[in-house]
Amino acid sequence: MSVASGQALHAALLRLLRRPRSSRRCFQRIHALLLTSGLTVDSFAAADLAALLPACLPPPAAFATINHIHRIRRYRFPLLFNSLISGYARSDRPNLGIAVYKTMLADGIFPDHYTFPVVLKSCIEFSGVAEAKQIHGASVKLCFASDLFVQNALVHVYAICREYDDARVLFDEMPLRDVVSWTGLISAYVKGGLYREALQLFSSMDVARNAATFVSILVACGRFGDLNGGQMVHALVLKHECGLNLVAGNALLDMYLKCESLAEAKQIFDELPERDIVSWTSFISGLVQCKQPEQAIDMFASMRASGVEPDNVTLSSVLSACASLGSLCSGRWVHEYIHRNGIKWDVHLGTALVDMYAKCGCLDIALNTFSEMPFKNVSSWNAVIGALAMHGHGREALGYFEQMVGIGMNPNEVTFLAILSACSHSGLVEEGRCSFNLMTESYNLPPWIEHYGCMVDLLGRTGLLEEAYKLIQTMPMRPDVHIWGALLGACKAHGNQDLLQEILNHLLKLEPHETGVYVLLSNAYAARGRWADVTRVRKLMRQKGIKKETGISIVEVDGEAHKFVVGELQNLQEDILVASYTLDKLLQLDDL
DNA sequence: TTAGGGTTAG
């Protein structure tokens, strides 16, 4: 075979292997060609192919292929194994990367300085710190511990596994650090939620930052809602010579959205030189988080119109938009789209479906969807418990909680919000008290202000006003307008005038710019017929330029959504065909 | 060969 035809064949094989659904039979033919063509003589061409094997072959076949090439060519060096490990580290089965590493050692092939970074990447994705420590030991034994790439990978893996002290010692003792050393540690801090540490490291960098560094720190700013910090990093990015690549542009976009700065996000989005599925999905999910579900659906339609098809991540956010709108027909459309287009199922998508069906009134379908989920995480359990809570099935919600604990799934703070809300909606006072205590006593979860809010609501609804007031006085944080509002509502319902006056005094001491305070005050005065005070509060609001945001409820009936303005049902009922509009948007583009 | 972007529950 000539060199030219060999190269052409190599290119053709790579193209075939890169196809997402290369069949096994197809691969066998490729493999036969590969061996007979002599291409495996070129070890780098073979290494390229080895890295692609995990994506298209089951592990035994991939492994057999490498062994076959090794036997035929009598290789005794680790190049092909490194490639295979790297392929697995990037696949959804990174544990196989570690298996390849172990087999390689057992076969008497020594790892080199390329092996350690790739096998450590497999540890990050799969097995954790115990395996990483063993690999660290092996790297020292084989004299690769002073290699910069190996050190960078070790610092990163220890920090990702939350072994921050070990990571920091290794980092501090490095004789030479490059931008990857710094960014590797910063990104691990960000993933672990150590925002301050990440920021501190970012400011003390003594090498030039690059796009990856900016991306990691932008993620941190977004996650912590630090708009000022994000804007400062934005300015640094603009000053930096590397320019704005797609990943950095997307990170900026997402930062602005997470900080709920829609105008700046829109500007970034408009100015992006190109947009990929991440740009669109960031925008869609950002709009949902900013409580703009209708705009999110519009954006989804624009995305499809531009020729970008959604994946499982996009559709999770779209389902969340449908849930916020209460739009069952749109949610069903997404469900069918997933089936029709063979979208990859994952726990996010399943959880979003459970939530969507529950919020659109279909509790039975939500429960069925949940039971059919092959893998459930704590969020999935929270979604199903929340579903039962919002439908008033308190006892069943508690039953699911027991099941969850029974299988060894640890509840988190959100689980207890769902449980307390279930107890509140079903009047289960004693169960609520027990759950509230369980949080701290058994799970070491200090209650958030929202948990106190649920408890005040639960106690207040059943007339236990004094107990609710005492609980507020024991709170470790300052009670906000929602806490006082919950007690105020209970006082009005149970006619306790003395406590009501006391609450009004507390409300007046709260943050003067808090809109809710004025609304509560005004409503409370109105309920007591003190119209002069009502006028005084309203005037004060006008003077301060405070405008009450209108609460809205959407209820879908026979595919038509009706929007209600909260608290003013008789006067301001508006029928807006939100769901039909939404569905039309989706259907228009269905045949694209 | 090592570091970087979007997802669910509240």
mmCIF file of N, CA and C (backbone and C1' of nucleotides) in Angstrom, chain A residues 152 155-160 164 167-168 171 177-221 223-224 233, chain B residues 3-5:
data_model
loop_
_atom_site.group_PDB
_atom_site.id
_atom_site.type_symbol
_atom_site.label_atom_id
_atom_site.label_comp_id
_atom_site.label_asym_id
_atom_site.label_seq_id
_atom_site.Cartn_x
_atom_site.Cartn_y
_atom_site.Cartn_z
ATOM 1 N N ASN A 152 0.742 18.732 37.945
ATOM 2 C CA ASN A 152 -0.505 19.464 37.702
ATOM 3 C C ASN A 152 -1.714 18.554 37.875
ATOM 4 N N VAL A 155 -2.214 17.715 41.673
ATOM 5 C CA VAL A 155 -2.800 18.839 42.424
ATOM 6 C C VAL A 155 -4.299 18.904 42.137
ATOM 7 N N HIS A 156 -4.632 18.791 40.856
ATOM 8 C CA HIS A 156 -6.040 18.910 40.465
ATOM 9 C C HIS A 156 -6.884 17.768 41.042
ATOM 10 N N VAL A 157 -6.372 16.550 40.941
ATOM 11 C CA VAL A 157 -7.178 15.413 41.407
ATOM 12 C C VAL A 157 -7.375 15.475 42.924
ATOM 13 N N TYR A 158 -6.333 15.843 43.683
ATOM 14 C CA TYR A 158 -6.493 15.932 45.141
ATOM 15 C C TYR A 158 -7.520 17.011 45.499
ATOM 16 N N ALA A 159 -7.443 18.151 44.805
ATOM 17 C CA ALA A 159 -8.361 19.247 45.134
ATOM 18 C C ALA A 159 -9.797 18.894 44.746
ATOM 19 N N ILE A 160 -9.953 18.224 43.593
ATOM 20 C CA ILE A 160 -11.304 17.815 43.183
ATOM 21 C C ILE A 160 -11.892 16.836 44.200
ATOM 22 N N TYR A 164 -7.958 19.165 50.166
ATOM 23 C CA TYR A 164 -7.374 20.477 49.872
ATOM 24 C C TYR A 164 -5.975 20.652 50.473
ATOM 25 N N ALA A 167 -3.501 18.850 48.293
ATOM 26 C CA ALA A 167 -3.363 19.574 47.024
ATOM 27 C C ALA A 167 -2.491 20.807 47.217
ATOM 28 N N ARG A 168 -2.749 21.522 48.305
ATOM 29 C CA ARG A 168 -2.039 22.780 48.550
ATOM 30 C C ARG A 168 -0.546 22.538 48.827
ATOM 31 N N PHE A 171 1.051 21.767 45.566
ATOM 32 C CA PHE A 171 1.103 23.002 44.762
ATOM 33 C C PHE A 171 2.216 23.925 45.270
ATOM 34 N N ARG A 177 5.590 26.487 38.345
ATOM 35 C CA ARG A 177 4.147 26.342 38.094
ATOM 36 C C ARG A 177 3.794 27.061 36.816
ATOM 37 N N ASP A 178 2.953 26.435 36.008
ATOM 38 C CA ASP A 178 2.490 27.115 34.795
ATOM 39 C C ASP A 178 1.009 27.469 34.953
ATOM 40 N N VAL A 179 0.423 28.010 33.894
ATOM 41 C CA VAL A 179 -0.970 28.469 33.987
ATOM 42 C C VAL A 179 -1.924 27.303 34.287
ATOM 43 N N VAL A 180 -1.551 26.098 33.850
ATOM 44 C CA VAL A 180 -2.410 24.937 34.127
ATOM 45 C C VAL A 180 -2.375 24.589 35.619
ATOM 46 N N SER A 181 -1.200 24.729 36.253
ATOM 47 C CA SER A 181 -1.114 24.440 37.689
ATOM 48 C C SER A 181 -2.100 25.333 38.453
ATOM 49 N N TRP A 182 -2.082 26.641 38.129
ATOM 50 C CA TRP A 182 -2.955 27.598 38.814
ATOM 51 C C TRP A 182 -4.420 27.339 38.478
ATOM 52 N N THR A 183 -4.680 27.200 37.188
ATOM 53 C CA THR A 183 -6.083 27.049 36.779
ATOM 54 C C THR A 183 -6.657 25.721 37.272
ATOM 55 N N GLY A 184 -5.826 24.703 37.310
ATOM 56 C CA GLY A 184 -6.285 23.397 37.796
ATOM 57 C C GLY A 184 -6.744 23.484 39.238
ATOM 58 N N LEU A 185 -6.004 24.226 40.062
ATOM 59 C CA LEU A 185 -6.380 24.364 41.470
ATOM 60 C C LEU A 185 -7.585 25.294 41.617
ATOM 61 N N ILE A 186 -7.589 26.393 40.851
ATOM 62 C CA ILE A 186 -8.724 27.335 40.911
ATOM 63 C C ILE A 186 -10.024 26.624 40.524
ATOM 64 N N SER A 187 -9.978 25.871 39.428
ATOM 65 C CA SER A 187 -11.218 25.229 38.958
ATOM 66 C C SER A 187 -11.710 24.205 39.974
ATOM 67 N N ALA A 188 -10.769 23.534 40.650
ATOM 68 C CA ALA A 188 -11.186 22.557 41.662
ATOM 69 C C ALA A 188 -11.813 23.266 42.858
ATOM 70 N N TYR A 189 -11.258 24.402 43.246
ATOM 71 C CA TYR A 189 -11.868 25.183 44.334
ATOM 72 C C TYR A 189 -13.283 25.608 43.947
ATOM 73 N N VAL A 190 -13.437 26.056 42.712
ATOM 74 C CA VAL A 190 -14.757 26.511 42.263
ATOM 75 C C VAL A 190 -15.752 25.349 42.313
ATOM 76 N N LYS A 191 -15.311 24.187 41.825
ATOM 77 C CA LYS A 191 -16.221 23.021 41.824
ATOM 78 C C LYS A 191 -16.605 22.637 43.245
ATOM 79 N N GLY A 192 -15.686 22.844 44.192
ATOM 80 C CA GLY A 192 -15.973 22.498 45.581
ATOM 81 C C GLY A 192 -16.679 23.624 46.336
ATOM 82 N N GLY A 193 -16.970 24.729 45.660
ATOM 83 C CA GLY A 193 -17.694 25.831 46.298
ATOM 84 C C GLY A 193 -16.799 26.748 47.121
ATOM 85 N N LEU A 194 -15.468 26.620 46.986
ATOM 86 C CA LEU A 194 -14.563 27.488 47.755
ATOM 87 C C LEU A 194 -14.278 28.762 46.953
ATOM 88 N N TYR A 195 -15.244 29.641 46.948
ATOM 89 C CA TYR A 195 -15.178 30.840 46.110
ATOM 90 C C TYR A 195 -14.057 31.780 46.535
ATOM 91 N N ARG A 196 -13.976 32.036 47.839
ATOM 92 C CA ARG A 196 -12.941 32.964 48.321
ATOM 93 C C ARG A 196 -11.547 32.478 47.974
ATOM 94 N N GLU A 197 -11.322 31.171 48.211
ATOM 95 C CA GLU A 197 -10.001 30.600 47.937
ATOM 96 C C GLU A 197 -9.667 30.708 46.450
ATOM 97 N N ALA A 198 -10.685 30.451 45.614
ATOM 98 C CA ALA A 198 -10.477 30.534 44.164
ATOM 99 C C ALA A 198 -10.093 31.956 43.776
ATOM 100 N N LEU A 199 -10.822 32.917 44.336
ATOM 101 C CA LEU A 199 -10.585 34.317 43.999
ATOM 102 C C LEU A 199 -9.214 34.784 44.472
ATOM 103 N N GLN A 200 -8.849 34.302 45.667
ATOM 104 C CA GLN A 200 -7.552 34.683 46.234
ATOM 105 C C GLN A 200 -6.418 34.163 45.347
ATOM 106 N N LEU A 201 -6.568 32.914 44.919
ATOM 107 C CA LEU A 201 -5.551 32.302 44.061
ATOM 108 C C LEU A 201 -5.474 33.040 42.726
ATOM 109 N N PHE A 202 -6.665 33.404 42.215
ATOM 110 C CA PHE A 202 -6.746 34.123 40.939
ATOM 111 C C PHE A 202 -5.984 35.453 41.025
ATOM 112 N N SER A 203 -6.149 36.145 42.169
ATOM 113 C CA SER A 203 -5.464 37.445 42.289
ATOM 114 C C SER A 203 -3.963 37.299 42.525
ATOM 115 N N SER A 204 -3.552 36.142 43.056
ATOM 116 C CA SER A 204 -2.114 36.048 43.342
ATOM 117 C C SER A 204 -1.333 35.297 42.258
ATOM 118 N N MET A 205 -1.952 35.086 41.108
ATOM 119 C CA MET A 205 -1.248 34.356 40.035
ATOM 120 C C MET A 205 -0.005 35.109 39.563
ATOM 121 N N ASP A 206 1.108 34.363 39.404
ATOM 122 C CA ASP A 206 2.333 35.016 38.933
ATOM 123 C C ASP A 206 2.694 34.579 37.513
ATOM 124 N N VAL A 207 1.717 33.967 36.835
ATOM 125 C CA VAL A 207 1.906 33.660 35.404
ATOM 126 C C VAL A 207 0.706 34.244 34.657
ATOM 127 N N ALA A 208 0.849 34.401 33.362
ATOM 128 C CA ALA A 208 -0.242 35.006 32.589
ATOM 129 C C ALA A 208 -1.470 34.099 32.607
ATOM 130 N N ARG A 209 -2.632 34.725 32.801
ATOM 131 C CA ARG A 209 -3.884 33.948 32.762
ATOM 132 C C ARG A 209 -4.243 33.669 31.321
ATOM 133 N N ASN A 210 -5.019 32.629 31.142
ATOM 134 C CA ASN A 210 -5.522 32.372 29.788
ATOM 135 C C ASN A 210 -7.041 32.196 29.829
ATOM 136 N N ALA A 211 -7.618 31.828 28.704
ATOM 137 C CA ALA A 211 -9.084 31.733 28.618
ATOM 138 C C ALA A 211 -9.642 30.763 29.665
ATOM 139 N N ALA A 212 -8.941 29.646 29.895
ATOM 140 C CA ALA A 212 -9.441 28.648 30.854
ATOM 141 C C ALA A 212 -9.503 29.236 32.262
ATOM 142 N N THR A 213 -8.510 30.067 32.603
ATOM 143 C CA THR A 213 -8.504 30.684 33.933
ATOM 144 C C THR A 213 -9.716 31.602 34.084
ATOM 145 N N PHE A 214 -9.952 32.420 33.051
ATOM 146 C CA PHE A 214 -11.088 33.344 33.111
ATOM 147 C C PHE A 214 -12.407 32.577 33.208
ATOM 148 N N VAL A 215 -12.487 31.506 32.467
ATOM 149 C CA VAL A 215 -13.727 30.724 32.477
ATOM 150 C C VAL A 215 -14.014 30.209 33.890
ATOM 151 N N SER A 216 -13.002 29.645 34.544
ATOM 152 C CA SER A 216 -13.219 29.091 35.889
ATOM 153 C C SER A 216 -13.679 30.163 36.868
ATOM 154 N N ILE A 217 -13.068 31.326 36.779
ATOM 155 C CA ILE A 217 -13.398 32.367 37.750
ATOM 156 C C ILE A 217 -14.761 32.987 37.428
ATOM 157 N N LEU A 218 -15.133 33.000 36.156
ATOM 158 C CA LEU A 218 -16.469 33.482 35.788
ATOM 159 C C LEU A 218 -17.552 32.539 36.314
ATOM 160 N N VAL A 219 -17.253 31.244 36.276
ATOM 161 C CA VAL A 219 -18.201 30.271 36.833
ATOM 162 C C VAL A 219 -18.403 30.562 38.316
ATOM 163 N N ALA A 220 -17.289 30.858 39.000
ATOM 164 C CA ALA A 220 -17.374 31.159 40.435
ATOM 165 C C ALA A 220 -18.252 32.394 40.669
ATOM 166 N N CYS A 221 -18.018 33.449 39.893
ATOM 167 C CA CYS A 221 -18.805 34.689 40.076
ATOM 168 C C CYS A 221 -20.291 34.413 39.848
ATOM 169 N N ARG A 223 -21.897 31.534 40.098
ATOM 170 C CA ARG A 223 -22.467 30.653 41.125
ATOM 171 C C ARG A 223 -22.733 31.414 42.414
ATOM 172 N N PHE A 224 -21.911 32.420 42.688
ATOM 173 C CA PHE A 224 -22.097 33.166 43.931
ATOM 174 C C PHE A 224 -22.851 34.466 43.718
ATOM 175 N N VAL A 233 -13.981 40.788 36.019
ATOM 176 C CA VAL A 233 -13.333 39.744 35.210
ATOM 177 C C VAL A 233 -13.625 39.993 33.726
ATOM 178 P P DA B 3 -7.523 17.809 32.808
ATOM 179 O "O5'" DA B 3 -7.457 19.343 33.225
ATOM 180 C "C5'" DA B 3 -7.454 19.683 34.605
ATOM 181 C "C4'" DA B 3 -7.561 21.177 34.774
ATOM 182 C "C3'" DA B 3 -8.730 21.805 34.039
ATOM 183 O "O3'" DA B 3 -9.895 21.682 34.851
ATOM 184 C "C1'" DA B 3 -6.771 23.105 33.778
ATOM 185 P P DG B 4 -11.264 21.455 34.240
ATOM 186 O "O5'" DG B 4 -11.544 22.781 33.423
ATOM 187 C "C5'" DG B 4 -11.777 24.001 34.138
ATOM 188 C "C4'" DG B 4 -12.353 25.015 33.191
ATOM 189 C "C3'" DG B 4 -13.584 24.545 32.442
ATOM 190 O "O3'" DG B 4 -14.692 24.770 33.292
ATOM 191 C "C1'" DG B 4 -12.141 25.855 31.053
ATOM 192 P P DG B 5 -15.986 24.008 33.012
ATOM 193 O "O5'" DG B 5 -16.789 24.954 32.031
ATOM 194 C "C5'" DG B 5 -17.034 26.299 32.424
ATOM 195 C "C4'" DG B 5 -18.086 26.896 31.537
ATOM 196 C "C3'" DG B 5 -19.392 26.110 31.496
ATOM 197 O "O3'" DG B 5 -20.192 26.560 32.582
ATOM 198 C "C1'" DG B 5 -18.743 26.770 29.309
#
